[in-house]
């Protein structure tokens, strides 16, 4: 398996870092893969675009940061403007239609999806927006099984909220479907 | 999935390792990028009946753990640059009074407030010389979570073995990065417990009289032996003395107990050193970038090797000299203006072989930074 | 047990000057402890740096002579890690309220069960007579050669406002009162502050023409009065002696036990 | 309780620093300082065993032993 | 001069979270300064480290962004060396009263002419939500995951007992009162302390289920009352707002001038 | 008897020199053996309309002088080991913000409370590395009162020239000893005054933009230029920045402005070096014992010489190397475990020539201590 | 002094963070947030120029200009 | 002139350090000599015997401490017991009869003088005891003129007390007379 290098970006409240952690944790704990997650960190770095790097692989990972992601997710305009140039040529660039108006074409498979809108329509809870995004990513990359994500979620959130997250994950999976490269 | 496989932040790993070592008292004051250590301690310690204290500042935190260590507990505090500077006076007190404790400094960009959220390795020499007066110190670091775990346990073990504070010099990248950790079964890693005196109640106990093997058995405050602890020069009972023989004796003891055991204290890892023509020397998170370069050059048959230092102080001069004996070039990879570079140059023969690959702009050093230096050194230019 | 059984005789005569009030504080403190019949192994004395702080070297308890101003921070670590021990923290006025002021108010705020004794000679004795935060306006010190313009803290008011649950004041002239107050302070469960005005004839006395130790004790007798006395009403300048605050409030270590309970319940 | 009767003043000359506190505040003026500025009981028979000297001595140098 | 003329527009929008009370403090403070018609060159703002302390970067005065907890010590040096300047020292609750507590009580004791503003959000915002000495018993924070057992200081009581000659409290809901109090505080000659309760929706609000910034402002409205109001008598839990202390006392710099006079007279 | 001949303690000489330099603001906290500096300042400053402040601790003292320097004053604080440890955080702030100030450390026995009334030279490396993060520093010392006077003035001059804190590392013997001082007429020793910007009101002023000559003109707080000062990495206006170029630029500037001027900053004295076979290298009070030995051996025709260092940091490697080029033996005379010894070894060719004559028992090193070492080195035994 | 009359709400969309404080505490409910969570004057004519929005805005993003 | 090395010792209150300073200052300011004065220092060193070293010479003084004094003054028993062994063979050892009972004989000219007693009888003020001692020292050593001492005293003490000091100095001079070696 090639190392998969991903960057999730957006704004503080959107939970991109949480999504990154869930993804990497799922890979490590439930898919016997090796993963490293890191972030441009911290409350003192408040404001501006948040970014989290994830590398998933079946072999040892030394350098933990991502320079050229083959999967780049941008959930705000600021994040998009800042990061779209770093996507690996031929890589995958995922944006949300509500928050990002893509301008120039990046040399990558570019997916503009109405993730936020759909989540709000079908579930109405913005908190699970990031899980929907995860659904898109795993279905597009075929990196790991949705069950693994759900297993992690079980350890992190109250039972009452699981169903909502499952739905959101499915919505994302559905949107991602057919795009798997 | 096995209970003891975890996916954690380096700071959390440090906490789990401390608990594995038997820590049950922590006092600290929040500061980026070490805060998660305090936060995780606040959750975990009460679960095992231990005590977590958030003090009014770092000075108080350092003082509190010293007090708690005296009653027989394994203790820790954690901070970053500015807080570490504030701890120097009390750190010197722990050195002088020979009280075991572990101080974590998760390094960020300095000097001063510097770059609170960026990585750096700028406090290496402060860890060595930050407290006033002659002294010796043990300082260690690590580059990956399994090592963070083992090095933290080693820190507790050395603190007890030599009755001294031990400093863990992590950095923002290792502290905040998340990766896999496998927690060994209890007993999987041997622990050094507090060496308590066998002297019976009523018999004269000497808190500062070393045994043959150089170790000083302790007696818990609140126990059957009442003695004095002071930051003044003191005799074997712990009472102040300015008798020149007593002073010189203690002065030398404090330094010698550490530097005479440099090889026992030294922890390091070697990668492909046997036939290496170019040796990278690195530590902490920058060793990951160095190893990245080494392994990927090796696939191309280039004879690169890496010496990763886990123990920084006392500096393992002899070991470094030996390992580097046959290297054409030695490149120190670190994120400061060359703090370990100086030590390496002092250690090896013909120091002209020693080069520096560093970054001081707050950006995590990456493989290309190192590759470029190698090209330059090898005369290949940009 | 006799008072002598609580001291380390071999270090006597102690290093304090002739007539130093700190010796009287030591004397009375030992009598209080004797009256309580406490076991020496159950007492930890933590002190900082100063003439006053040398007191820990003379008593036969577990003694921790630390660094300037930080005694209460060390003591907090000792107490939290071994709540069953009795912790005595004698401090000089500079030690407690100049460099140590922050630890003083925070220990009070937490209401941790420690007995803090401020040996207030209104001067830095150990370093040779500089003014302290308790010297007061107008006094003379080596660093206030013209006169001191710093106002002094009212230790009682400060301790109260910070949260101390036992606050008292007396002087080295009133030895029975010292014994009585320290007894109560030790028995009090929570943070107790005892201010004892203690003469430094060598520096404060000499610089401020207050004469000998004897004269200074006479002055304590004249210038102080029991709390709420008639004399106080007639002469408001008199300094009140006695117990100002004594209230029951949850103590920090026992509060922490609740946290442990919650945590173990997996709550 | 019966009035205690004086056995003797136990004075530790090595510890006494001659500050004169006990002398001054002795209600019966029993004590004095000698030429070496150490305290001694000049009028022991006047002693009423109030122990104020013992309580106030900064140097723990004087003790009242009663019968 | 318009409020905008007092800020460094190029750094806006500022780094504070949506709805952060610190922005309201900035807003009101500028209006107070505008009403006083002060000259920007006559104002020095000294701050420490924290979200609150970032305020100094946004105002167009002489601005000194120092280290955590020490702002008042730096400010003391600025004021003593240039007494004609107006010194404003905004501080977070941790900055002012955790690590900075000692400088706080000593600046108050000296009664040096500095305007100290405590932006009290009851949490460490900058480091992500640990409890502070003003959080109070029972609240939740990242370092008090079960519940906080530390009692909080009463800033007003502490400032009073330490010697501050102007002491006031209000909240970010009561903006006109902030303007009014800061105006008076700046005009007061001596050490003035203004506590402003300021919402941190991101950490304190979220952790303690206090809802949005709007909800937190509503709460300030409901849970506070003017000093000595009838409401307070009926419901003692209400927090009083207003000016608690305002008294004329010799100020430190002018006191020092007397020393210079004495010294020059060769007295 | 001429007005300007005085008989003073070293600590008082330091005060007189500071006043000669134009100091008019001092903040401090008493500590043996530096207290007389504060005490003498308290008497002298108000006499000239200056300000003396006794703060609540050393941290506040350091902060207060930084604030006062910003308003355009020459400032100083004075302390000893424990207080010096407490000042490290604020010292780092002065380094980062480039604010001129002078910090005196009258050294006593360490570590910790150590030996408060005894002499030591144990804080030399702390002065170099005590603050967190990479940085460079200027530190100087002296062995006699005329030198204490001149070195103190040099400290103020260098602080202004390089916009940096300068540390004076005196010791208990020099500080407390009394000897003759001749105070030069005003103007006798040139003073470097605060370099103030020539930028006019309303024109954009850059507090952190170096001129061609590398100096950074300042503008007094309260003056016509309003700017920002922060301990975070900052741009030329003083506003926070984490732009890697800006960070690296400032990082290098802070270090280079000092180490690139090592020879201009270096102050030293040579005695009989021309033909010396054995060179003693010393500084501070121990240089007096060294000179005693040298002069009394010279009378016997032995070829001894002394290199006395007044500037310790930045260490004058090149100068030491050159001066020692022809020496058979080099003996470093100091009162610590060899803190300057390490620097000398790094400086000279074939470091095997370098020996240590030291004392670490709180007793002032005397000529016999040095003579004995010489005998041993020369193979003459005891 | 005559009641001030509204000229316009000057809103700085780049500074507004959509916290809703001005919206909530406007006595006349003049303001609203748009879909981008920026404030706008939905019922400008109801504005009584009390300037409470201007005073309470944590981001200095709204100003009331009067005639 | 040979370097004259002196040690004055006694207890805190006796003013031996002040005496040492006055002597050295007088030599430097009013006799154009070179002098260094130092002491085993400080309030933190409270208790025990105080000691002050003085070296007076007409040539440069490097090493500032005294190892073997040729003039040793001991004003308390404790000081005597501690220091008498260090006096230079053939040197001068001065003690006060009230405070010191000399035991073994030191290899030095040993002078036991009733300085305290005489001062108390003739002046009755113990504060000037140390000045009397100075008188003894300068008359015995002929190191410098009493006027020089008085000049220093003028700069240090209120005029009212000068006469008393002058008397005490003379008493000392008288005692010392005839002993000059
Ligand atoms: C960090 C530090 N600063 C300063 C000192 C010097 N010092 C020792 S004791 C003391 C103050 C003594 O006064 P106080 O605390 O009132 O006690 P006292 O000696 O009067 O009994 C000072 C300033 C020190 N030891 N450590
Ligand atoms: C010496 C030191 N210790 C700790 C820190 C980390 N730190 C920065 S701000 C802060 C507290 C912030 O809380 P507060 O002062 O209440 O201000 P707020 O951010 O809530 O406005 C802390 C602990 C630091 N910068 N320096
Ligand atoms: S200096 Fe003052 S406080 Fe210290 S021992 Fe002497 S009298 Fe007591
Ligand atoms: S009080 Fe004590 S020390 Fe003072 S004179 Fe009496 S016995 Fe001696
Ligand atoms: S974290 Fe809290 S205090 Fe900091 S900016 Fe955000 S809301 Fe304001
Ligand atoms: S208060 Fe300010 S920031 Fe908040 S919504 Fe209104 S205009 Fe926007």
PDB file of C-alpha atoms in Angstrom, chain F residues 168-285:
ATOM      1  CA  UNK F 168      28.182  41.904  35.374  1.00  0.00           C
ATOM      2  CA  UNK F 169      29.474  38.775  37.095  1.00  0.00           C
ATOM      3  CA  UNK F 170      31.242  40.015  40.187  1.00  0.00           C
ATOM      4  CA  UNK F 171      31.933  37.849  43.229  1.00  0.00           C
ATOM      5  CA  UNK F 172      31.757  38.095  47.012  1.00  0.00           C
ATOM      6  CA  UNK F 173      35.440  38.966  47.448  1.00  0.00           C
ATOM      7  CA  UNK F 174      35.468  41.832  44.945  1.00  0.00           C
ATOM      8  CA  UNK F 175      32.044  42.982  46.103  1.00  0.00           C
ATOM      9  CA  UNK F 176      32.885  43.185  49.793  1.00  0.00           C
ATOM     10  CA  UNK F 177      36.577  44.042  49.711  1.00  0.00           C
ATOM     11  CA  UNK F 178      37.506  47.672  50.261  1.00  0.00           C
ATOM     12  CA  UNK F 179      40.294  49.412  48.407  1.00  0.00           C
ATOM     13  CA  UNK F 180      41.146  52.681  46.740  1.00  0.00           C
ATOM     14  CA  UNK F 181      39.181  54.048  43.822  1.00  0.00           C
ATOM     15  CA  UNK F 182      40.033  57.144  41.808  1.00  0.00           C
ATOM     16  CA  UNK F 183      36.944  58.495  40.103  1.00  0.00           C
ATOM     17  CA  UNK F 184      37.880  60.129  36.808  1.00  0.00           C
ATOM     18  CA  UNK F 185      36.623  63.617  35.944  1.00  0.00           C
ATOM     19  CA  UNK F 186      33.318  63.696  34.068  1.00  0.00           C
ATOM     20  CA  UNK F 187      34.141  62.931  30.460  1.00  0.00           C
ATOM     21  CA  UNK F 188      37.313  61.146  31.496  1.00  0.00           C
ATOM     22  CA  UNK F 189      35.727  57.910  30.336  1.00  0.00           C
ATOM     23  CA  UNK F 190      33.589  58.186  27.185  1.00  0.00           C
ATOM     24  CA  UNK F 191      29.939  57.199  27.571  1.00  0.00           C
ATOM     25  CA  UNK F 192      27.612  55.742  24.958  1.00  0.00           C
ATOM     26  CA  UNK F 193      24.269  57.485  25.236  1.00  0.00           C
ATOM     27  CA  UNK F 194      20.906  56.094  24.145  1.00  0.00           C
ATOM     28  CA  UNK F 195      20.745  56.200  20.352  1.00  0.00           C
ATOM     29  CA  UNK F 196      17.439  57.892  19.612  1.00  0.00           C
ATOM     30  CA  UNK F 197      15.749  57.836  16.223  1.00  0.00           C
ATOM     31  CA  UNK F 198      16.005  60.857  14.003  1.00  0.00           C
ATOM     32  CA  UNK F 199      12.700  59.930  12.374  1.00  0.00           C
ATOM     33  CA  UNK F 200      10.322  62.862  12.729  1.00  0.00           C
ATOM     34  CA  UNK F 201       6.879  62.806  14.278  1.00  0.00           C
ATOM     35  CA  UNK F 202       4.276  61.365  11.916  1.00  0.00           C
ATOM     36  CA  UNK F 203       6.887  59.581   9.805  1.00  0.00           C
ATOM     37  CA  UNK F 204       6.847  55.775  10.009  1.00  0.00           C
ATOM     38  CA  UNK F 205       9.399  54.652  12.624  1.00  0.00           C
ATOM     39  CA  UNK F 206      10.724  51.068  12.764  1.00  0.00           C
ATOM     40  CA  UNK F 207      11.892  50.151  16.263  1.00  0.00           C
ATOM     41  CA  UNK F 208      13.338  46.872  14.992  1.00  0.00           C
ATOM     42  CA  UNK F 209      14.926  47.887  11.697  1.00  0.00           C
ATOM     43  CA  UNK F 210      18.732  47.958  12.025  1.00  0.00           C
ATOM     44  CA  UNK F 211      20.667  50.788  10.370  1.00  0.00           C
ATOM     45  CA  UNK F 212      23.617  50.069   8.040  1.00  0.00           C
ATOM     46  CA  UNK F 213      25.913  49.950  11.061  1.00  0.00           C
ATOM     47  CA  UNK F 214      23.612  47.376  12.629  1.00  0.00           C
ATOM     48  CA  UNK F 215      22.434  49.624  15.457  1.00  0.00           C
ATOM     49  CA  UNK F 216      18.729  50.100  16.157  1.00  0.00           C
ATOM     50  CA  UNK F 217      17.739  53.645  17.083  1.00  0.00           C
ATOM     51  CA  UNK F 218      15.134  53.769  19.866  1.00  0.00           C
ATOM     52  CA  UNK F 219      12.232  56.044  20.647  1.00  0.00           C
ATOM     53  CA  UNK F 220      11.267  56.670  24.263  1.00  0.00           C
ATOM     54  CA  UNK F 221       7.921  55.352  25.406  1.00  0.00           C
ATOM     55  CA  UNK F 222       5.784  58.428  25.908  1.00  0.00           C
ATOM     56  CA  UNK F 223       7.465  60.111  22.944  1.00  0.00           C
ATOM     57  CA  UNK F 224       6.091  60.927  19.490  1.00  0.00           C
ATOM     58  CA  UNK F 225       6.411  57.409  18.087  1.00  0.00           C
ATOM     59  CA  UNK F 226       3.907  54.817  19.227  1.00  0.00           C
ATOM     60  CA  UNK F 227       4.996  51.254  18.608  1.00  0.00           C
ATOM     61  CA  UNK F 228       4.607  47.777  20.032  1.00  0.00           C
ATOM     62  CA  UNK F 229       7.043  45.761  22.114  1.00  0.00           C
ATOM     63  CA  UNK F 230       6.478  42.022  22.517  1.00  0.00           C
ATOM     64  CA  UNK F 231       8.365  38.892  23.551  1.00  0.00           C
ATOM     65  CA  UNK F 232       6.817  37.064  20.610  1.00  0.00           C
ATOM     66  CA  UNK F 233       8.777  36.936  17.371  1.00  0.00           C
ATOM     67  CA  UNK F 234       8.027  40.265  15.726  1.00  0.00           C
ATOM     68  CA  UNK F 235       8.503  42.307  12.572  1.00  0.00           C
ATOM     69  CA  UNK F 236      10.351  45.619  12.211  1.00  0.00           C
ATOM     70  CA  UNK F 237       7.404  47.500  13.708  1.00  0.00           C
ATOM     71  CA  UNK F 238       7.431  45.255  16.761  1.00  0.00           C
ATOM     72  CA  UNK F 239       4.235  43.400  15.912  1.00  0.00           C
ATOM     73  CA  UNK F 240       3.942  39.622  16.323  1.00  0.00           C
ATOM     74  CA  UNK F 241       4.819  37.511  13.300  1.00  0.00           C
ATOM     75  CA  UNK F 242       5.378  33.807  12.716  1.00  0.00           C
ATOM     76  CA  UNK F 243       6.421  34.260   9.138  1.00  0.00           C
ATOM     77  CA  UNK F 244       9.443  31.944   8.851  1.00  0.00           C
ATOM     78  CA  UNK F 245      11.614  34.541   7.105  1.00  0.00           C
ATOM     79  CA  UNK F 246      10.847  37.122   9.782  1.00  0.00           C
ATOM     80  CA  UNK F 247      11.469  34.587  12.542  1.00  0.00           C
ATOM     81  CA  UNK F 248      14.763  33.378  11.142  1.00  0.00           C
ATOM     82  CA  UNK F 249      15.858  36.951  10.480  1.00  0.00           C
ATOM     83  CA  UNK F 250      15.228  38.068  14.060  1.00  0.00           C
ATOM     84  CA  UNK F 251      16.638  34.834  15.493  1.00  0.00           C
ATOM     85  CA  UNK F 252      19.911  35.308  13.630  1.00  0.00           C
ATOM     86  CA  UNK F 253      20.023  39.039  14.304  1.00  0.00           C
ATOM     87  CA  UNK F 254      19.779  38.514  18.064  1.00  0.00           C
ATOM     88  CA  UNK F 255      22.707  36.097  18.005  1.00  0.00           C
ATOM     89  CA  UNK F 256      24.857  37.689  15.303  1.00  0.00           C
ATOM     90  CA  UNK F 257      24.762  41.249  16.655  1.00  0.00           C
ATOM     91  CA  UNK F 258      26.741  39.910  19.604  1.00  0.00           C
ATOM     92  CA  UNK F 259      28.959  37.119  18.290  1.00  0.00           C
ATOM     93  CA  UNK F 260      29.953  39.058  15.191  1.00  0.00           C
ATOM     94  CA  UNK F 261      31.381  41.758  17.438  1.00  0.00           C
ATOM     95  CA  UNK F 262      33.247  39.487  19.824  1.00  0.00           C
ATOM     96  CA  UNK F 263      36.526  41.381  19.334  1.00  0.00           C
ATOM     97  CA  UNK F 264      34.977  44.796  19.850  1.00  0.00           C
ATOM     98  CA  UNK F 265      33.280  43.537  23.010  1.00  0.00           C
ATOM     99  CA  UNK F 266      36.327  41.690  24.345  1.00  0.00           C
ATOM    100  CA  UNK F 267      38.063  43.336  27.324  1.00  0.00           C
ATOM    101  CA  UNK F 268      41.131  41.723  28.890  1.00  0.00           C
ATOM    102  CA  UNK F 269      44.474  42.506  30.471  1.00  0.00           C
ATOM    103  CA  UNK F 270      47.811  40.852  29.811  1.00  0.00           C
ATOM    104  CA  UNK F 271      50.665  40.559  32.275  1.00  0.00           C
ATOM    105  CA  UNK F 272      54.086  39.313  31.122  1.00  0.00           C
ATOM    106  CA  UNK F 273      52.660  37.280  28.249  1.00  0.00           C
ATOM    107  CA  UNK F 274      55.410  38.081  25.697  1.00  0.00           C
ATOM    108  CA  UNK F 275      57.805  35.353  26.775  1.00  0.00           C
ATOM    109  CA  UNK F 276      55.552  33.357  29.100  1.00  0.00           C
ATOM    110  CA  UNK F 277      56.012  29.588  29.067  1.00  0.00           C
ATOM    111  CA  UNK F 278      53.233  29.095  31.569  1.00  0.00           C
ATOM    112  CA  UNK F 279      50.142  31.240  31.121  1.00  0.00           C
ATOM    113  CA  UNK F 280      47.543  31.607  33.829  1.00  0.00           C
ATOM    114  CA  UNK F 281      44.083  32.569  32.610  1.00  0.00           C
ATOM    115  CA  UNK F 282      41.791  34.005  35.252  1.00  0.00           C
ATOM    116  CA  UNK F 283      39.069  36.567  35.927  1.00  0.00           C
ATOM    117  CA  UNK F 284      37.347  38.251  38.850  1.00  0.00           C
ATOM    118  CA  UNK F 285      38.835  37.996  42.328  1.00  0.00           C
TER     119      UNK F 285
END
